[in-house]
Short mmCIF file of C-alpha atoms and ligand atoms in Angstrom, two decimals:
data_model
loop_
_atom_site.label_atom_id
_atom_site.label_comp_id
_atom_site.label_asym_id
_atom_site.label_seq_id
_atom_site.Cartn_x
_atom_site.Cartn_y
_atom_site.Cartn_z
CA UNK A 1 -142.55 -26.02 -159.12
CA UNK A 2 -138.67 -26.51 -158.76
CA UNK A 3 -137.20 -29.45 -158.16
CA UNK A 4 -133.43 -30.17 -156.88
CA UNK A 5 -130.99 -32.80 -155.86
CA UNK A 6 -128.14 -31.56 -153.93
CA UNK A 7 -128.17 -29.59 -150.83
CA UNK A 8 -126.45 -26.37 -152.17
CA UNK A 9 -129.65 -25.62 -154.40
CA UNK A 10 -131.75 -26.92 -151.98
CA UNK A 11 -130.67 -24.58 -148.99
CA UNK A 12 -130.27 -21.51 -151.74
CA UNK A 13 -134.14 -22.19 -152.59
CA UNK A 14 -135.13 -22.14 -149.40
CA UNK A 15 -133.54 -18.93 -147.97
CA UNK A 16 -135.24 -17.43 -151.10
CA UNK A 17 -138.97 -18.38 -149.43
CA UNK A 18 -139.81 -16.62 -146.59
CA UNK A 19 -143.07 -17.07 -144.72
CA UNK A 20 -144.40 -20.42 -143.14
CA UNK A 21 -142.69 -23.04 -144.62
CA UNK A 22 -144.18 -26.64 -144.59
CA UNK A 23 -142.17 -29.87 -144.77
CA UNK A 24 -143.54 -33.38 -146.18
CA UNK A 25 -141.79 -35.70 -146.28
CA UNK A 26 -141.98 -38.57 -148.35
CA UNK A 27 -139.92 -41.83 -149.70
CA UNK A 28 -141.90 -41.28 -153.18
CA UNK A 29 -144.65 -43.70 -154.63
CA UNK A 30 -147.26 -40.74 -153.51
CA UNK A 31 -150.64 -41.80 -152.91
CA UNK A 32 -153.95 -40.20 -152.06
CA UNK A 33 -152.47 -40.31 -147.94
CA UNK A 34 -149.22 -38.50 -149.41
CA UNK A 35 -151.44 -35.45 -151.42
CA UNK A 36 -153.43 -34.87 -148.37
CA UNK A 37 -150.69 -34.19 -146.43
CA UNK A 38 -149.60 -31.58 -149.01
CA UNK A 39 -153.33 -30.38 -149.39
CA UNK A 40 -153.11 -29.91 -144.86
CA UNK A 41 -149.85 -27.92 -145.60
CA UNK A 42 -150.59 -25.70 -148.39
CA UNK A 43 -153.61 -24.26 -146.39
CA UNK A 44 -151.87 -23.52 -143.51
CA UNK A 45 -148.60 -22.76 -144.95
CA UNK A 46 -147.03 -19.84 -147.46
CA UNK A 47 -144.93 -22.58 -149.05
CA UNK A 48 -144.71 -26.17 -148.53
CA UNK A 49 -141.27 -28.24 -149.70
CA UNK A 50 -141.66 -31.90 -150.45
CA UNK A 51 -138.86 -34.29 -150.20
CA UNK A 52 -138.64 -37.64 -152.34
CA UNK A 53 -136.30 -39.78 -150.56
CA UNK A 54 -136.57 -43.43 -150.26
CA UNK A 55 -134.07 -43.82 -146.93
CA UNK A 56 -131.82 -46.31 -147.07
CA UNK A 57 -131.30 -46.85 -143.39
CA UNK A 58 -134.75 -47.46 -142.10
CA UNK A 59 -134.76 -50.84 -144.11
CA UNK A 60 -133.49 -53.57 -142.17
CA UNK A 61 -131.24 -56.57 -143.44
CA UNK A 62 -133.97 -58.80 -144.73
CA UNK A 63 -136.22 -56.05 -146.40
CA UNK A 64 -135.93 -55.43 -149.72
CA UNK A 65 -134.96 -51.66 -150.41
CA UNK A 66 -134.12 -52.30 -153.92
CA UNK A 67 -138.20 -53.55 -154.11
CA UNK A 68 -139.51 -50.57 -152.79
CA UNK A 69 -141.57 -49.00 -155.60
CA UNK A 70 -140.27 -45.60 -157.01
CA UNK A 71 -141.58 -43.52 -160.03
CA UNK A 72 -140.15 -40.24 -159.75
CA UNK A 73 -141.91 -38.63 -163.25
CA UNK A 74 -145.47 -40.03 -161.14
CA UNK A 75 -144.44 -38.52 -158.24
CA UNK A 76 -143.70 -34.88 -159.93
CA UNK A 77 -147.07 -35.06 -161.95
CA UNK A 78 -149.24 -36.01 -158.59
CA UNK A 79 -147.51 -32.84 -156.53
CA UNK A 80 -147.59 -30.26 -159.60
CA UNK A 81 -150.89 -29.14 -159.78
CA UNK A 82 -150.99 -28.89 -155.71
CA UNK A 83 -149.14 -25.81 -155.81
CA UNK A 84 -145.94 -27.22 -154.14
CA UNK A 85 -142.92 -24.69 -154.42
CA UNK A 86 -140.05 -27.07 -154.28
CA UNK A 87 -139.49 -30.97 -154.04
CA UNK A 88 -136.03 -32.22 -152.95
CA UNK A 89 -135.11 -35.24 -154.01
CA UNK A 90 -131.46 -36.04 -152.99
CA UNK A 91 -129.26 -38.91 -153.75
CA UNK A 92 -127.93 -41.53 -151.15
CA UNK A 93 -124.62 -40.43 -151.22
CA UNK A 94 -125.55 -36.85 -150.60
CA UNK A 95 -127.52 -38.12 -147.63
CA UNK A 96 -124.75 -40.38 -146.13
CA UNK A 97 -121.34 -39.58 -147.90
CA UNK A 98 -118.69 -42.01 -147.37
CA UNK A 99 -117.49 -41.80 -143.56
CA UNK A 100 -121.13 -41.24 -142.56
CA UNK A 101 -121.10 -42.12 -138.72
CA UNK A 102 -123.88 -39.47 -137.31
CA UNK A 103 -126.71 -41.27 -136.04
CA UNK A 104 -130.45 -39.67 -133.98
CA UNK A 105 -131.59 -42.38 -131.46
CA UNK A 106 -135.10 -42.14 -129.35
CA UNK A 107 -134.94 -44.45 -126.87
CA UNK A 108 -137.63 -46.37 -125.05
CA UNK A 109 -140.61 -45.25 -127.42
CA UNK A 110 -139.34 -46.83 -130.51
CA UNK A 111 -138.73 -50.30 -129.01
CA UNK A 112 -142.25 -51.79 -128.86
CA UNK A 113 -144.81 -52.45 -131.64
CA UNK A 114 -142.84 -52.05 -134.98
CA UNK A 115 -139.59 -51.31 -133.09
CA UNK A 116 -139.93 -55.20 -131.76
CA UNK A 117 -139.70 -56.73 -135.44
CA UNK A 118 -137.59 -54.04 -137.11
CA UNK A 119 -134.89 -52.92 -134.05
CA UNK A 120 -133.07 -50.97 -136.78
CA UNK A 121 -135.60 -49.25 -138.30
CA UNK A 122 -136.49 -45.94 -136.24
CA UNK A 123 -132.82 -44.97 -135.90
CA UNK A 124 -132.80 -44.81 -139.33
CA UNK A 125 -136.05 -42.83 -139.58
CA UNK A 126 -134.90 -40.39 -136.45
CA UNK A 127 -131.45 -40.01 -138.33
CA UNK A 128 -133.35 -39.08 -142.07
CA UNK A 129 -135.98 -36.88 -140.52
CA UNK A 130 -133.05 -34.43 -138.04
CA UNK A 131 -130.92 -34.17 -141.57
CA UNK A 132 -134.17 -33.24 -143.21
CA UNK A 133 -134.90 -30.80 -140.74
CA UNK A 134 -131.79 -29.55 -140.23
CA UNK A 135 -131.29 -29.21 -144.20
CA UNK A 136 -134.90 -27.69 -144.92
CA UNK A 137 -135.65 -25.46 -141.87
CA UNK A 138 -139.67 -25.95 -141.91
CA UNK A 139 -141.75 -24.30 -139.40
CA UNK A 140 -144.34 -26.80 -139.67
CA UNK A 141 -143.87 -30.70 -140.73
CA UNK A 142 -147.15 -33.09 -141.80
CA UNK A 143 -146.68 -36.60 -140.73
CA UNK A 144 -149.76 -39.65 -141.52
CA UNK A 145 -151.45 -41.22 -138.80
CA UNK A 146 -151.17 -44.08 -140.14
CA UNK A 147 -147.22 -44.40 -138.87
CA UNK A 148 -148.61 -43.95 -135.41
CA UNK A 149 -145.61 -45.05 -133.72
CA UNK A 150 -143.44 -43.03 -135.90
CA UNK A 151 -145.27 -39.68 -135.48
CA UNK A 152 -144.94 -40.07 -131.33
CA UNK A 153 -141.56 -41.21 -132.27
CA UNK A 154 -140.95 -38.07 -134.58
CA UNK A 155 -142.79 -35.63 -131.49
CA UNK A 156 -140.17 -37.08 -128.96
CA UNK A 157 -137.35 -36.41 -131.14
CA UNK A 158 -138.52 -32.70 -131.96
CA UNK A 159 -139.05 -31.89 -127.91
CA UNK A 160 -135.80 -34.05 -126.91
CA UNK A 161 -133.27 -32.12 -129.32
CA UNK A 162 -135.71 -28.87 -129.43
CA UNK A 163 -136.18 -28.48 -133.15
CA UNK A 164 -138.36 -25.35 -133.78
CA UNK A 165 -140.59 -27.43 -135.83
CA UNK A 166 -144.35 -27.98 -135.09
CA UNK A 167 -145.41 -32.01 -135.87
CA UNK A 168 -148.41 -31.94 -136.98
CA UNK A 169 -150.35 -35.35 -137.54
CA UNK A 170 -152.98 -36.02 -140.11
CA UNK A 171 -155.87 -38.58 -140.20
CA UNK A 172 -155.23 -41.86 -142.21
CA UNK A 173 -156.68 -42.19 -145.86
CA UNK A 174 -158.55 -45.49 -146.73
CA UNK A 175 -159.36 -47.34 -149.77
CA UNK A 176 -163.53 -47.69 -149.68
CA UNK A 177 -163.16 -50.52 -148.18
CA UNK A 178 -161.31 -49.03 -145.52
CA UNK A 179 -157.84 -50.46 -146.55
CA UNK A 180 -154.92 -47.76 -145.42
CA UNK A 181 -153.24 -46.03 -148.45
CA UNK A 182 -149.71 -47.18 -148.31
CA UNK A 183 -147.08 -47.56 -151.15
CA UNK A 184 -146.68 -51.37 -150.08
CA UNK A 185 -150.32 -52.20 -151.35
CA UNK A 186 -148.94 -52.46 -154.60
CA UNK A 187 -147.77 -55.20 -154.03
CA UNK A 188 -151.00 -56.63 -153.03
CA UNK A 189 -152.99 -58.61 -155.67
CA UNK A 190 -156.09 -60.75 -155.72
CA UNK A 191 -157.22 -62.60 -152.87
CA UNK A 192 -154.10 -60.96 -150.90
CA UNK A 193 -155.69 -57.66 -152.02
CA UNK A 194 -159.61 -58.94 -150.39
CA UNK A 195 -157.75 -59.86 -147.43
CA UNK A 196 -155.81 -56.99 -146.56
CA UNK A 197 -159.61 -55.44 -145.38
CA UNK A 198 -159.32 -57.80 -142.42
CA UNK A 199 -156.57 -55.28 -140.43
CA UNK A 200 -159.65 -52.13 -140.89
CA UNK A 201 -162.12 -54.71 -139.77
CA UNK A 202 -160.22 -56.39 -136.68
CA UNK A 203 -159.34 -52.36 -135.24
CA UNK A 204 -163.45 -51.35 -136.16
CA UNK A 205 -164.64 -54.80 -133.94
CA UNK A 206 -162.46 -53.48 -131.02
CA UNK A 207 -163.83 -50.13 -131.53
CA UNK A 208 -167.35 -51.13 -131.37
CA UNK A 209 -166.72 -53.02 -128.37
CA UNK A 210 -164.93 -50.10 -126.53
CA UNK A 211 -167.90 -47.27 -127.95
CA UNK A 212 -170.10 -50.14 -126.40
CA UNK A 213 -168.43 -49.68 -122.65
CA UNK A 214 -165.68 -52.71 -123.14
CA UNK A 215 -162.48 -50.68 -121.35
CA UNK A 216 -160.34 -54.10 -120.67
CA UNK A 217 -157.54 -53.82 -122.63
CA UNK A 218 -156.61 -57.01 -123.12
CA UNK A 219 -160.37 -57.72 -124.22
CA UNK A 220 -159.71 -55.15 -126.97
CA UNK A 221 -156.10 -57.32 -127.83
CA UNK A 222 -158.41 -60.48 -127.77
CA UNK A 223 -160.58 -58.73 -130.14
CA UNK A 224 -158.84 -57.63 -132.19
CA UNK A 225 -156.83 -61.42 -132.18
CA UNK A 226 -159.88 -63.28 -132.81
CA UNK A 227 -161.43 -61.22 -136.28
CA UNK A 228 -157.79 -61.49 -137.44
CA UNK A 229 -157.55 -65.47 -136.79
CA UNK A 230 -160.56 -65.52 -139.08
CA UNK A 231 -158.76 -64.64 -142.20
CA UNK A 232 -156.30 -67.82 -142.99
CA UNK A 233 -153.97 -65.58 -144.98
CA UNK A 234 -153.55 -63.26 -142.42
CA UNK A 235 -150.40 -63.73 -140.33
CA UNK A 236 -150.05 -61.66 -137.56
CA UNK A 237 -147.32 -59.96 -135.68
CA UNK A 238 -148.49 -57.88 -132.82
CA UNK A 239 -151.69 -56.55 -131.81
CA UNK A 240 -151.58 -53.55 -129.46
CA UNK A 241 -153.83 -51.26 -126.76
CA UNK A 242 -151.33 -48.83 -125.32
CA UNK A 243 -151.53 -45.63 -124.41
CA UNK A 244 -151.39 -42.97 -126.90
CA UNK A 245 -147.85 -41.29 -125.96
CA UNK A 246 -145.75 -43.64 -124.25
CA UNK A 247 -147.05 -46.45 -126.08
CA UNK A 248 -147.04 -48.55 -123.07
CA UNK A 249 -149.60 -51.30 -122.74
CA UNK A 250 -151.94 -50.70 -121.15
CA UNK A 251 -154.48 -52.99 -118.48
CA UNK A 252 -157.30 -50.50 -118.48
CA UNK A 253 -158.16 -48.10 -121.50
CA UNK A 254 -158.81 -44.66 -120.17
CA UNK A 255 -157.46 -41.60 -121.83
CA UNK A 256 -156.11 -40.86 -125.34
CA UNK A 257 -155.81 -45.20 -126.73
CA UNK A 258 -153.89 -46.59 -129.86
CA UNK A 259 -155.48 -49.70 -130.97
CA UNK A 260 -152.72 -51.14 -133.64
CA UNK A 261 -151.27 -53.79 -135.47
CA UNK A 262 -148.93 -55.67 -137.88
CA UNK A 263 -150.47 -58.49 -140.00
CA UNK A 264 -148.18 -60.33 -142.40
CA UNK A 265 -150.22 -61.36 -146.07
CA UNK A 266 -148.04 -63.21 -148.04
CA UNK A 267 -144.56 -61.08 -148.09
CA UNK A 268 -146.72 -57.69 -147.38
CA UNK A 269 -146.43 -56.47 -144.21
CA UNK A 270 -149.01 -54.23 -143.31
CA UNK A 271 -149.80 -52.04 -140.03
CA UNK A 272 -153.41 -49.73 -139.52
CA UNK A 273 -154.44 -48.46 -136.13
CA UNK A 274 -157.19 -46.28 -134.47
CA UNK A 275 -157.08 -43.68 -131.77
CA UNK A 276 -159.35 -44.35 -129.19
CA UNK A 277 -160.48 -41.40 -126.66
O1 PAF B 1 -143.02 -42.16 -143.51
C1 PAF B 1 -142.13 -42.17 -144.38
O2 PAF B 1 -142.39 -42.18 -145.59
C2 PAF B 1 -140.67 -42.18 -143.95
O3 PAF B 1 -140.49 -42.95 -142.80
C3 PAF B 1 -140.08 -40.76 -143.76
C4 PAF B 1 -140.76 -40.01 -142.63
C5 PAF B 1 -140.22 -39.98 -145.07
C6 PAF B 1 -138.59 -40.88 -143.42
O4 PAF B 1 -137.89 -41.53 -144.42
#
């Protein structure tokens, strides 16, 4: 496995791979969500690239991207024995030099849900993923599930500016308890850690009531509202029944559904969601 840092080695790399090439993309901190992303693209591709990059301009002005965990050496030993070819991991500067001023914008889809408490934050993602694209030339790109709203996000994008890139979106990796893998729960501890169960158990009560004929919407929301209000520590920010692509609420669930949410426990912020239909 090779790994680079600037963009000459990484493009002279990759023009020595030919084949299906795979693209996952990462901001580091790999966990079991992150390998099985790797694991989807190695079996359907004849080499699969992994980029490291924790993106500066997807964090807005009050979060913390000098928090946001990193372990490079943990990172490399995880992805080794999956068989991945190269991992780029490129520097800030080589990602926005000075006199930066290129930016990818997708509008109406990314200003609900998460786009409503972080306005910044999928320009910044948009931007990172084209110059990833653009830099890495990948056939086919695995994205989690659990970034629901960025994966339609990312699928607008690709059909808007006609990347020759094929999105491909995999299922959401829980704890046993049905916690979502994410890099943030590290920052989870004790009873924030017990807690953090109540976002899987709030979507699986509005699931039950929907595989049980419920198909008001905002009796799913309501749902949903209710198991959350049961956990004091839980502090939520949105719940959400809207349709799968536009992500437009919705009155009456018929069709491909996203049940999500944001839930606030302590400074964690935390989103999970189901697909419905
Ligand atoms: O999902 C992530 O880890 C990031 O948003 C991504 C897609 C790597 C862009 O920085």
């Amino acid at each position: 496995m090779k790994t680079v840092i600037g963009l000459d080695k990484l493009r002279a790399t990759r023009l020595s791979l030919d084949g299906i090439i795979g693209l996952v993309l990462t901001m580091g901190f790999l966990h079991e969500g992150h390998l099985s992303l790797i694991q989807r693209a190695k079996e359907e591709c004849n080499h699969v690239i992994v980029s490291i990059f924790v993106n500066p301009t997807q964090f807005g002005v009050n979060e913390d991207l000098s928090k946001y965990p990193r372990d490079l050496e943990r990172d490399l030993s995880l992805i080794e024995p999956l068989g991945v070819d190269l991992v780029w991991n490129p520097t800030p500067e080589i990602m926005y030099p000075t006199g930066y001023q290129t930016w990818v914008e997708v509008e109406a889809i990314t200003r609900p849900l998460e786009g409503s408490m972080r306005p910044t934050h999928f320009k910044g993602v948009t931007t990172v993923v084209a110059k990833l694209f653009n830099a890495v030339q990948p056939h086919k790109a695995y994205f989690g599930q659990k970034d629901a709203q960025q994966a339609a996000v990312i699928r607008q994008m690709v059909r808007d500016l006609n990347f020759p890139v094929e999105i491909n979106v995999c299922p959401t990796v829980r704890e046993a308890d049905g916690l979502a893998m994410s890099s943030r729960n590290k920052y989870l501890e004790g009873d924030n850690r017990k807690a953090a169960t109540i976002l899987f158990r709030a979507l699986s009560a509005a699931k039950s009531a929907y595989e049980s004929g419920e198909r008001d919407a905002e009796a799913l929301r309501v749902k949903m509202k209710e198991v959350l209000e049961s956990e004091s520590r839980a502090q939520m920010q949105y719940v959400s029944c809207a349709d799968y692509d536009t992500l437009e609420e919705l009155d009456v669930v018929k069709g491909k559904t996203l049940l999500s949410m944001a839930v606030l426990l302590g400074k964690t912020r935390l989103i999970d969601n189901f697909v419905l239909g």
